[in-house]
Tab-separated table of C-alpha atoms and ligand atoms in Angstrom:
chain	number	residue	atom	x	y	z
R	137	MET	CA	16.708	33.231	-3.248
R	138	SER	CA	12.981	32.303	-2.936
R	139	ASP	CA	11.441	31.006	0.063
R	140	PHE	CA	9.664	27.847	0.254
R	141	LEU	CA	6.798	28.988	0.964
R	142	ASP	CA	6.107	31.871	-1.005
R	143	ASP	CA	7.017	29.312	-3.828
R	144	PHE	CA	4.316	26.934	-2.553
R	145	ARG	CA	1.776	30.143	-2.800
R	146	THR	CA	2.607	31.097	-6.395
R	147	MET	CA	2.319	27.308	-7.370
R	148	SER	CA	-1.264	26.975	-5.188
R	149	VAL	CA	-2.666	29.882	-7.797
R	150	PHE	CA	-2.371	27.227	-10.714
R	151	GLY	CA	-5.703	25.622	-11.059
R	152	ALA	CA	-7.168	26.823	-7.891
R	153	THR	CA	-10.598	25.780	-6.884
R	154	PRO	CA	-12.862	28.094	-4.770
R	155	GLY	CA	-12.542	26.011	-2.029
R	156	GLY	CA	-8.526	25.768	-1.727
R	157	GLY	CA	-7.766	23.013	-3.770
R	158	VAL	CA	-6.617	22.654	-7.279
R	159	GLU	CA	-7.622	21.409	-10.366
R	160	ARG	CA	-4.307	20.184	-12.133
R	161	GLN	CA	-5.301	16.815	-14.168
R	162	ALA	CA	-2.395	15.601	-16.565
R	163	ALA	CA	-1.661	17.308	-19.259
R	164	SER	CA	-4.375	19.833	-18.549
R	165	ALA	CA	-3.688	23.494	-19.000
R	166	ALA	CA	-3.388	23.942	-15.500
R	167	ASP	CA	-0.949	21.342	-15.222
R	168	GLY	CA	1.015	22.618	-18.561
R	169	GLU	CA	0.719	26.347	-16.768
R	170	ASN	CA	2.392	24.717	-13.439
R	171	ARG	CA	5.014	22.751	-15.501
R	172	ALA	CA	6.044	26.254	-17.276
R	173	TRP	CA	6.083	28.177	-14.016
R	174	PHE	CA	8.557	24.830	-12.218
R	175	THR	CA	10.395	25.147	-15.744
R	176	SER	CA	11.480	28.500	-15.445
R	177	TRP	CA	12.241	28.200	-11.708
R	178	LEU	CA	14.457	25.414	-12.405
R	179	GLU	CA	16.260	27.781	-15.166
R	180	ALA	CA	16.762	30.790	-12.244
R	181	ASN	CA	18.320	28.654	-9.687
R	182	GLY	CA	20.616	26.874	-11.644
R	183	PHE	CA	19.343	24.034	-12.587
R	184	ALA	CA	19.327	22.095	-16.499
R	185	VAL	CA	16.105	21.152	-17.512
R	186	ARG	CA	15.494	17.732	-19.337
R	187	VAL	CA	11.898	16.435	-20.297
R	188	ASP	CA	11.375	12.833	-21.701
R	189	ALA	CA	9.327	11.216	-24.026
R	190	ILE	CA	6.357	10.734	-21.744
R	191	GLY	CA	6.752	14.651	-20.394
R	192	ASN	CA	8.763	13.773	-16.840
R	193	ILE	CA	10.687	17.095	-16.026
R	194	PHE	CA	14.033	16.662	-15.022
R	195	GLY	CA	15.910	19.892	-13.092
R	196	LEU	CA	19.797	18.538	-13.339
R	197	ILE	CA	22.607	19.749	-10.868
R	198	GLU	CA	25.621	18.002	-12.290
R	199	ARG	CA	28.936	18.839	-9.928
R	200	ILE	CA	30.705	15.960	-10.892
R	201	PRO	CA	30.770	14.917	-14.768
R	202	GLY	CA	29.121	11.953	-15.484
R	203	ALA	CA	28.725	10.896	-11.844
R	204	PRO	CA	25.362	9.098	-11.528
R	205	TYR	CA	22.165	11.186	-10.002
R	206	VAL	CA	20.264	11.217	-6.593
R	207	VAL	CA	16.883	11.905	-7.192
R	208	VAL	CA	14.113	13.934	-5.817
R	209	GLY	CA	10.758	13.590	-6.806
R	210	SER	CA	7.219	13.228	-6.967
R	211	HIS	CA	4.136	15.284	-9.334
R	212	LEU	CA	2.472	18.349	-10.048
R	213	ASP	CA	-0.923	17.032	-11.424
R	214	SER	CA	-3.582	16.627	-9.425
R	215	GLN	CA	-7.059	14.627	-9.143
R	216	PRO	CA	-10.466	16.757	-10.067
R	217	LEU	CA	-11.223	19.095	-7.621
R	218	ALA	CA	-8.098	17.935	-5.060
R	219	GLY	CA	-5.844	19.422	-2.701
R	220	ARG	CA	-2.834	21.445	-3.745
R	221	PHE	CA	-0.163	19.442	-1.552
R	222	ASP	CA	-0.603	16.085	-2.760
R	223	GLY	CA	2.352	15.611	-5.313
R	224	ALA	CA	3.197	18.997	-5.879
R	225	TYR	CA	4.934	19.773	-2.023
R	226	GLY	CA	7.093	16.830	-2.646
R	227	VAL	CA	8.219	18.305	-6.332
R	228	LEU	CA	8.624	21.958	-4.473
R	229	ALA	CA	10.654	20.382	-1.370
R	230	GLY	CA	12.309	18.287	-3.608
R	231	ALA	CA	13.261	21.374	-5.857
R	232	HIS	CA	14.377	23.057	-2.991
R	233	ALA	CA	16.031	20.124	-1.344
R	234	VAL	CA	18.273	19.824	-3.943
R	235	ARG	CA	19.413	23.545	-4.084
R	236	ALA	CA	20.456	23.491	-0.989
R	237	ALA	CA	22.496	20.422	-0.557
R	238	ALA	CA	24.143	20.963	-3.924
R	239	ALA	CA	25.625	24.403	-2.111
R	240	VAL	CA	27.506	22.184	-0.463
R	241	PRO	CA	30.564	21.200	-1.511
R	242	GLY	CA	31.983	17.543	-2.287
R	243	GLY	CA	29.828	14.562	-2.463
R	244	ALA	CA	29.841	11.679	-4.605
R	245	PHE	CA	26.911	11.784	-7.088
R	246	ASN	CA	25.004	14.622	-9.178
R	247	LEU	CA	21.666	15.922	-8.164
R	248	ALA	CA	18.302	15.695	-9.847
R	249	VAL	CA	14.602	16.884	-8.975
R	250	VAL	CA	11.376	15.099	-11.305
R	251	ASP	CA	8.355	15.724	-12.052
R	252	TRP	CA	6.781	12.601	-12.405
R	253	PHE	CA	4.095	12.973	-15.296
R	254	ASN	CA	0.546	11.465	-14.655
R	255	GLU	CA	0.898	10.260	-11.081
R	256	GLU	CA	-2.802	10.551	-10.591
R	257	GLY	CA	-4.292	8.536	-12.960
R	258	SER	CA	-7.808	10.722	-12.877
R	259	ARG	CA	-7.743	11.420	-16.702
R	260	PHE	CA	-5.319	9.144	-18.352
R	261	LYS	CA	-4.597	5.438	-16.753
R	262	PRO	CA	-2.752	4.254	-14.843
R	263	SER	CA	-1.533	5.530	-12.008
R	264	MET	CA	2.203	6.751	-11.716
R	265	MET	CA	2.469	7.001	-15.718
R	266	GLY	CA	5.380	8.618	-16.069
R	267	SER	CA	7.449	6.769	-13.649
R	268	ALA	CA	6.254	3.391	-14.935
R	269	VAL	CA	7.658	4.084	-18.316
R	270	PHE	CA	10.975	5.756	-16.860
R	271	THR	CA	11.439	2.396	-15.244
R	272	GLY	CA	10.412	0.259	-17.731
R	273	MET	CA	7.000	-1.164	-15.983
R	274	LEU	CA	4.940	0.641	-18.842
R	275	PRO	CA	6.034	0.599	-22.484
R	276	LEU	CA	6.402	4.250	-23.739
R	277	GLU	CA	4.139	3.679	-26.943
R	278	THR	CA	1.336	2.297	-24.711
R	279	ALA	CA	1.632	5.175	-22.861
R	280	LEU	CA	1.419	7.471	-25.276
R	281	ALA	CA	-1.592	6.039	-27.154
R	282	THR	CA	-3.914	5.711	-23.868
R	283	ALA	CA	-6.692	7.990	-24.568
R	284	ASP	CA	-8.860	10.033	-21.729
R	285	PRO	CA	-12.683	9.653	-21.730
R	286	SER	CA	-13.178	12.190	-24.671
R	287	GLY	CA	-10.624	10.227	-26.902
R	288	VAL	CA	-8.008	12.716	-26.605
R	289	THR	CA	-4.387	10.688	-26.301
R	290	VAL	CA	-1.363	11.235	-24.209
R	291	ALA	CA	0.692	12.131	-26.714
R	292	SER	CA	-1.594	15.100	-28.437
R	293	ALA	CA	-2.559	16.318	-25.014
R	294	LEU	CA	1.270	16.444	-23.823
R	295	ASP	CA	2.030	18.374	-27.318
R	296	ALA	CA	-1.228	20.473	-26.648
R	297	ILE	CA	1.141	21.803	-23.347
R	298	ASP	CA	4.309	21.636	-25.874
R	299	GLY	CA	5.266	18.621	-22.543
R	300	ARG	CA	7.082	15.939	-24.696
R	301	GLY	CA	11.027	16.228	-25.023
R	302	ASP	CA	13.344	13.493	-25.998
R	303	ALA	CA	15.782	13.577	-22.946
R	304	ALA	CA	17.591	9.816	-22.448
R	305	PRO	CA	16.804	8.733	-19.077
R	306	ILE	CA	19.469	9.896	-16.666
R	307	ASP	CA	21.973	7.550	-14.341
R	308	VAL	CA	20.093	6.810	-10.646
R	309	VAL	CA	21.242	5.478	-7.896
R	310	ALA	CA	18.792	6.323	-5.192
R	311	TYR	CA	15.590	8.007	-5.432
R	312	LEU	CA	13.572	10.093	-2.808
R	313	GLU	CA	10.364	11.799	-2.103
R	314	ILE	CA	8.240	13.629	-0.102
R	315	HIS	CA	4.489	13.663	0.438
R	316	VAL	CA	1.686	14.307	2.804
R	317	GLU	CA	0.402	11.163	4.156
R	318	GLN	CA	-3.232	11.218	2.830
R	319	GLY	CA	-3.882	9.525	6.302
R	320	ARG	CA	-4.614	10.141	9.821
R	321	ASP	CA	-1.484	8.177	11.453
R	322	LEU	CA	0.777	11.065	12.467
R	323	GLU	CA	-1.877	13.513	13.464
R	324	ASP	CA	-3.591	10.755	15.692
R	325	THR	CA	0.033	9.962	17.386
R	326	GLY	CA	0.904	13.718	17.262
R	327	SER	CA	4.241	12.395	14.413
R	328	THR	CA	5.501	14.819	12.675
R	329	ILE	CA	7.583	12.884	10.233
R	330	GLY	CA	6.646	9.196	8.831
R	331	LEU	CA	8.978	7.338	7.613
R	332	VAL	CA	7.406	5.074	4.732
R	333	SER	CA	8.725	1.532	5.753
R	334	THR	CA	5.972	-0.026	3.429
R	335	THR	CA	3.425	-0.249	0.832
R	336	TRP	CA	0.145	-1.989	0.597
R	337	THR	CA	-0.577	-4.529	-2.250
R	338	ALA	CA	-3.498	-2.546	-5.002
R	339	HIS	CA	-5.892	-4.112	-7.025
R	340	LYS	CA	-7.456	-2.012	-9.835
R	341	LEU	CA	-9.460	-4.015	-11.959
R	342	GLU	CA	-12.090	-2.556	-15.044
R	343	VAL	CA	-14.917	-4.301	-14.954
R	344	VAL	CA	-17.588	-4.699	-17.796
R	345	VAL	CA	-21.416	-5.271	-17.028
R	346	THR	CA	-22.747	-6.046	-20.038
R	347	GLY	CA	-26.798	-6.326	-20.392
R	348	GLU	CA	-29.176	-5.305	-23.304
R	349	GLN	CA	-30.625	-2.006	-23.803
R	350	SER	CA	-34.572	-1.987	-23.275
R	351	HIS	CA	-37.409	0.305	-22.747
R	352	THR	CA	-37.520	1.536	-18.871
R	353	GLY	CA	-41.588	1.433	-19.142
R	354	ALA	CA	-42.598	-1.280	-21.733
R	355	ALA	CA	-40.507	-4.028	-21.174
R	356	ARG	CA	-41.547	-6.874	-19.011
R	357	MET	CA	-39.472	-7.357	-15.712
R	358	ALA	CA	-38.824	-10.586	-16.553
R	359	ASP	CA	-37.258	-9.712	-19.969
R	360	ARG	CA	-34.921	-7.227	-18.922
R	361	ARG	CA	-30.860	-7.477	-19.061
R	362	ASP	CA	-30.285	-4.102	-16.913
R	363	ALA	CA	-26.327	-3.461	-16.550
R	364	LEU	CA	-27.085	-0.818	-14.369
R	365	TYR	CA	-28.590	-2.957	-12.133
R	366	GLY	CA	-26.109	-5.480	-12.162
R	367	ALA	CA	-23.596	-2.596	-11.928
R	368	ALA	CA	-25.573	-1.329	-8.353
R	369	GLU	CA	-25.452	-5.297	-7.130
R	370	LEU	CA	-21.582	-5.540	-7.600
R	371	ILE	CA	-20.612	-1.812	-6.090
R	372	VAL	CA	-22.577	-3.128	-2.760
R	373	ALA	CA	-20.928	-6.463	-3.051
R	374	VAL	CA	-17.424	-4.900	-3.655
R	375	ARG	CA	-17.968	-2.520	-0.159
R	376	ARG	CA	-19.348	-5.466	1.539
R	377	LEU	CA	-16.097	-7.619	1.078
R	378	VAL	CA	-14.495	-5.705	3.931
R	379	ASP	CA	-16.644	-6.816	6.401
R	380	GLY	CA	-15.417	-10.238	6.068
R	381	PHE	CA	-11.829	-9.391	7.289
R	382	GLU	CA	-10.935	-7.674	10.693
R	383	PRO	CA	-11.293	-3.734	10.585
R	384	GLU	CA	-8.310	-2.085	8.256
R	385	LEU	CA	-7.402	-5.173	6.539
R	386	LEU	CA	-8.884	-4.500	3.382
R	387	HIS	CA	-10.200	-1.150	1.563
R	388	THR	CA	-12.049	-1.111	-1.794
R	389	ALA	CA	-14.069	1.502	-3.525
R	390	VAL	CA	-15.927	1.562	-6.960
R	391	SER	CA	-14.617	4.736	-7.820
R	392	GLU	CA	-14.922	5.524	-11.547
R	393	MET	CA	-18.479	4.506	-13.535
R	394	TYR	CA	-19.053	4.988	-17.139
R	395	LEU	CA	-22.761	3.722	-18.302
R	396	ASP	CA	-24.965	3.585	-21.835
R	397	PRO	CA	-26.543	5.203	-23.169
R	398	ASN	CA	-27.226	6.648	-19.780
R	399	SER	CA	-30.256	8.011	-20.999
R	400	PRO	CA	-33.910	8.526	-19.099
R	401	VAL	CA	-35.985	6.198	-21.106
R	402	ALA	CA	-33.250	3.537	-21.964
R	403	ILE	CA	-31.924	0.326	-19.566
R	404	ALA	CA	-28.548	0.264	-19.764
R	405	ARG	CA	-27.084	-1.992	-22.242
R	406	GLU	CA	-23.390	-1.718	-20.497
R	407	VAL	CA	-21.318	-0.026	-17.455
R	408	ARG	CA	-17.706	0.019	-17.080
R	409	MET	CA	-16.417	0.973	-13.871
R	410	LEU	CA	-13.186	1.010	-11.562
R	411	VAL	CA	-12.941	-1.427	-8.779
R	412	ASP	CA	-9.858	-0.737	-6.451
R	413	ILE	CA	-8.957	-3.250	-3.798
R	414	ARG	CA	-6.091	-2.960	-1.318
R	415	SER	CA	-4.819	-4.555	1.593
R	416	PRO	CA	-1.304	-4.888	3.386
R	417	GLU	CA	-1.399	-8.086	3.068
R	418	ARG	CA	-1.529	-10.271	-0.326
R	419	GLY	CA	-3.265	-13.201	0.997
R	420	VAL	CA	-6.295	-11.271	2.037
R	421	LEU	CA	-6.115	-9.291	-1.014
R	422	GLU	CA	-6.050	-12.422	-3.023
R	423	THR	CA	-8.957	-13.729	-1.050
R	424	ALA	CA	-11.184	-10.426	-1.477
R	425	VAL	CA	-10.706	-10.951	-5.176
R	426	GLU	CA	-11.677	-14.888	-5.146
R	427	ARG	CA	-15.095	-13.741	-3.279
R	428	LEU	CA	-15.658	-10.859	-5.727
R	429	ARG	CA	-15.742	-12.916	-8.522
R	430	ALA	CA	-17.875	-15.310	-6.504
R	431	GLU	CA	-20.142	-12.730	-6.225
R	432	MET	CA	-19.860	-11.762	-10.206
R	433	ALA	CA	-21.623	-15.213	-11.434
R	434	VAL	CA	-24.229	-14.717	-8.727
R	435	ILE	CA	-24.620	-11.495	-9.850
R	436	GLU	CA	-24.802	-12.723	-13.365
R	437	GLY	CA	-27.446	-15.022	-12.657
R	438	ARG	CA	-29.870	-12.330	-10.770
R	439	ALA	CA	-29.576	-9.555	-12.954
R	440	ARG	CA	-28.915	-11.621	-16.377
R	441	VAL	CA	-26.121	-9.634	-17.029
R	442	ASP	CA	-22.325	-10.801	-18.291
R	443	ILE	CA	-19.862	-9.307	-16.017
R	444	GLU	CA	-16.227	-9.467	-17.268
R	445	VAL	CA	-12.648	-8.154	-15.670
R	446	ARG	CA	-11.154	-6.448	-18.573
R	447	GLY	CA	-8.241	-4.940	-17.350
R	448	LEU	CA	-5.687	-5.153	-14.146
R	449	VAL	CA	-3.888	-2.336	-13.219
R	450	GLU	CA	-1.274	-3.788	-9.579
R	451	TRP	CA	1.672	-3.204	-7.606
R	452	SER	CA	2.116	-5.363	-5.086
R	453	SER	CA	2.914	-4.658	-1.100
R	454	GLY	CA	6.991	-4.630	-0.385
R	455	PRO	CA	9.290	-3.139	2.087
R	456	PHE	CA	11.145	0.511	1.646
R	457	LEU	CA	15.147	0.238	1.850
R	458	GLU	CA	16.322	0.078	5.874
R	459	GLU	CA	18.868	1.673	5.545
R	460	GLY	CA	17.220	4.527	3.888
R	461	ILE	CA	14.725	4.576	7.223
R	462	VAL	CA	17.447	4.346	9.506
R	463	ILE	CA	18.990	7.164	7.693
R	464	ALA	CA	15.923	9.141	7.870
R	465	ALA	CA	15.202	8.315	11.608
R	466	ALA	CA	18.752	9.648	12.745
R	467	GLU	CA	17.929	12.899	10.929
R	468	ALA	CA	14.594	13.352	12.197
R	469	GLU	CA	16.000	12.537	15.481
R	470	ARG	CA	18.752	14.752	14.793
R	471	LEU	CA	16.818	17.661	13.921
R	472	GLY	CA	14.565	17.328	16.685
R	473	TYR	CA	11.741	16.186	14.782
R	474	SER	CA	9.031	13.395	16.205
R	475	HIS	CA	8.911	10.467	13.523
R	476	ARG	CA	7.553	7.313	13.228
R	477	ARG	CA	7.380	4.520	10.503
R	478	SER	CA	4.559	4.716	8.109
R	479	ALA	CA	2.609	2.398	5.610
R	480	THR	CA	1.471	3.931	2.218
R	481	VAL	CA	-1.616	2.701	0.969
R	482	ALA	CA	-2.014	5.327	-1.733
R	483	GLY	CA	0.332	4.311	-4.538
R	484	HIS	CA	3.254	7.053	-5.422
R	485	ASP	CA	6.110	7.352	-7.847
R	486	ALA	CA	8.479	5.925	-4.816
R	487	THR	CA	6.284	2.891	-5.224
R	488	ASN	CA	7.822	2.251	-8.761
R	489	MET	CA	11.438	3.650	-8.327
R	490	LYS	CA	11.266	1.519	-5.057
R	491	GLU	CA	11.787	-1.428	-7.787
R	492	VAL	CA	14.478	-0.498	-9.418
R	493	VAL	CA	16.630	1.631	-7.242
R	494	PRO	CA	17.188	2.383	-3.402
R	495	THR	CA	14.214	4.719	-2.315
R	496	VAL	CA	13.127	6.246	1.001
R	497	MET	CA	9.825	8.526	1.254
R	498	LEU	CA	9.289	10.272	3.642
R	499	PHE	CA	5.356	11.656	4.827
R	500	VAL	CA	4.344	14.687	6.582
R	501	PRO	CA	0.507	14.819	8.916
R	502	SER	CA	-2.712	15.426	6.461
R	503	VAL	CA	-4.634	17.667	9.018
R	504	ASP	CA	-8.166	15.117	9.266
R	505	GLY	CA	-6.111	12.542	7.047
R	506	ILE	CA	-8.355	13.945	4.234
R	507	SER	CA	-6.684	13.631	0.474
R	508	HIS	CA	-7.970	14.032	-2.681
R	509	ASN	CA	-10.386	16.813	-1.626
R	510	GLU	CA	-10.010	20.529	-1.880
R	511	ARG	CA	-10.202	20.426	2.158
R	512	GLU	CA	-6.498	18.248	1.628
R	513	PHE	CA	-4.345	20.725	4.171
R	514	THR	CA	-0.607	19.963	6.034
R	515	SER	CA	0.553	23.264	8.062
R	516	ASP	CA	3.434	25.403	7.165
R	517	ALA	CA	5.761	24.440	9.641
R	518	ASP	CA	4.933	20.476	8.909
R	519	MET	CA	6.144	21.604	5.691
R	520	LEU	CA	9.309	23.052	6.209
R	521	ALA	CA	9.895	20.476	9.021
R	522	GLY	CA	9.762	17.876	5.894
R	523	LEU	CA	11.847	20.187	3.594
R	524	GLU	CA	14.384	20.413	6.595
R	525	VAL	CA	14.548	16.437	7.153
R	526	LEU	CA	14.446	15.776	3.159
R	527	THR	CA	17.463	17.899	2.651
R	528	ALA	CA	19.267	16.601	5.460
R	529	VAL	CA	18.515	13.303	4.270
R	530	LEU	CA	19.245	13.910	0.666
R	531	SER	CA	23.040	15.449	1.649
R	532	ARG	CA	23.762	11.642	3.371
R	533	VAL	CA	22.614	9.956	0.623
R	534	ALA	CA	24.466	12.260	-1.975
R	535	ALA	CA	27.694	12.028	0.271
R	536	GLY	CA	28.043	8.454	-0.892
K	273	LIG	O1	-3.486	5.151	-7.142
K	273	LIG	C1	-2.997	5.427	-5.877
K	273	LIG	O2	-2.838	5.417	-4.840
K	273	LIG	C2	-2.269	6.903	-6.364
K	273	LIG	O3	-2.410	7.763	-5.398
K	273	LIG	N1	-2.649	7.374	-7.726
K	274	LIG	MN1	0.407	12.023	-4.563
K	275	LIG	MN1	-2.886	11.535	-5.541
K	276	LIG	MN1	-0.626	8.740	-5.458
C-alpha cells in the first residue's frame, strides 16, 4: 500500500519546475505523464479505469453491482508555472480515501475517484471544462472544438496524449472534493479544515478593443485609434472598480491579453483581453459590471476605439448543502481538527457538481494564502489531516 506522501512526491515530479512548482497545463505532455501515472496507480490498487469523451478519468470500485456512485475528485491540470498542490492534492487524496473507504465492508453505494479534465482553463477556456461537460453545462462538441492560442483544439490535444475515451457517464449520488484553500483565512484563524459553505459569483468577460493600425512615429496623434492605449485605460478602470465598494466585496483583474500586430513600430489595431470580476454578492457584481460598461463607453470616445464584450463565462454564488457541512464538521470534531466554514472565491469542479448532486467541499490551509504560483504550499500534516477527514466524511456519505 503506497503511502500518500510518497505518492504525492512522485506526482510532483511530473512537470516539476525549478521553483518547486509544476507546469502541467491541460493535455500537455506533463499532464499526459501524470495522467498515465495516476491511471497505473488506480489499476494497481484495484480500481477499474474509465475515461470519457472529454478526457475525465474515473477510477471505479464497484462493490455493489448496479448501485450508483459517491464520487470524490478534483483536477490534475495546472496553471502555467504554478503550485504542485492545486487540484493534484485533491485527486490523490480522493484516490486514497476511496481505497480506504472501500476496504470497509458494507455501505449503500459504489465509490469512485475522478480527475476532471482542464479545470484550470489556462490553455483552453472556460475553466472547469471537464466537469461542465459531465454536468451538461457545456456541450461536448463545443469543448472538443475549443482551440488554444496556437490553434490546437482540445480534441487533437487529447488525442496527442491518448486522453480520450468513450465511457458513458456513471450514476452519481454525491460528490466530494478536497482542495487547498488558495486564500489565507484558515492560516489567519489557525484552523486546519475549511468546510466550504458558499462560493462567490464570477463573471469572466472576453473583451476586444479595436482601433486602427498605424505608424508609431509618423501618424499624427489626433489621427490615432490606438487599441493598446484603450486597453490600458480599460485595465485601470477594471482595477479601480474595487475602490467603489467596501474591502473584499469585489475582486477584479485583467489577466490574459493578446494584441495585434504586437510590432515595435505599429500602433495596435486589436487587443483581446480576459476581465475577471468576482463578488460574494450578486448585486455588487452586477453593479460593478454596469459601471464597467459605462467606463467602456467613455474610453471609446477618449481613445477613439471600439470596445466589445464578446464572451462571458460565469458561475453564480450559492450555498453548499448544509447537511454535508454538518457531517464534515462532526467528523473533523471527532478527529480533533479545528475547522471553520469557508467561502470559496476560486471556482472548482465542485462549483459545477453542486448544481446537480449533493456536494461537500473541504479546504486545507495554504501557507501565505498564495496559489497559482510556484510558492504555493501546504504542509504534510495539513494534507494528512485533510485526507483523514475526507475519508471519514466519504465513509459516512457512502454508508447511505
Ligand atoms: O477560475 C477559477 O477560479 C478556477 O480556479 N479555474
Ligand atoms: Mn484547483
Ligand atoms: Mn487553480
Ligand atoms: Mn480552480
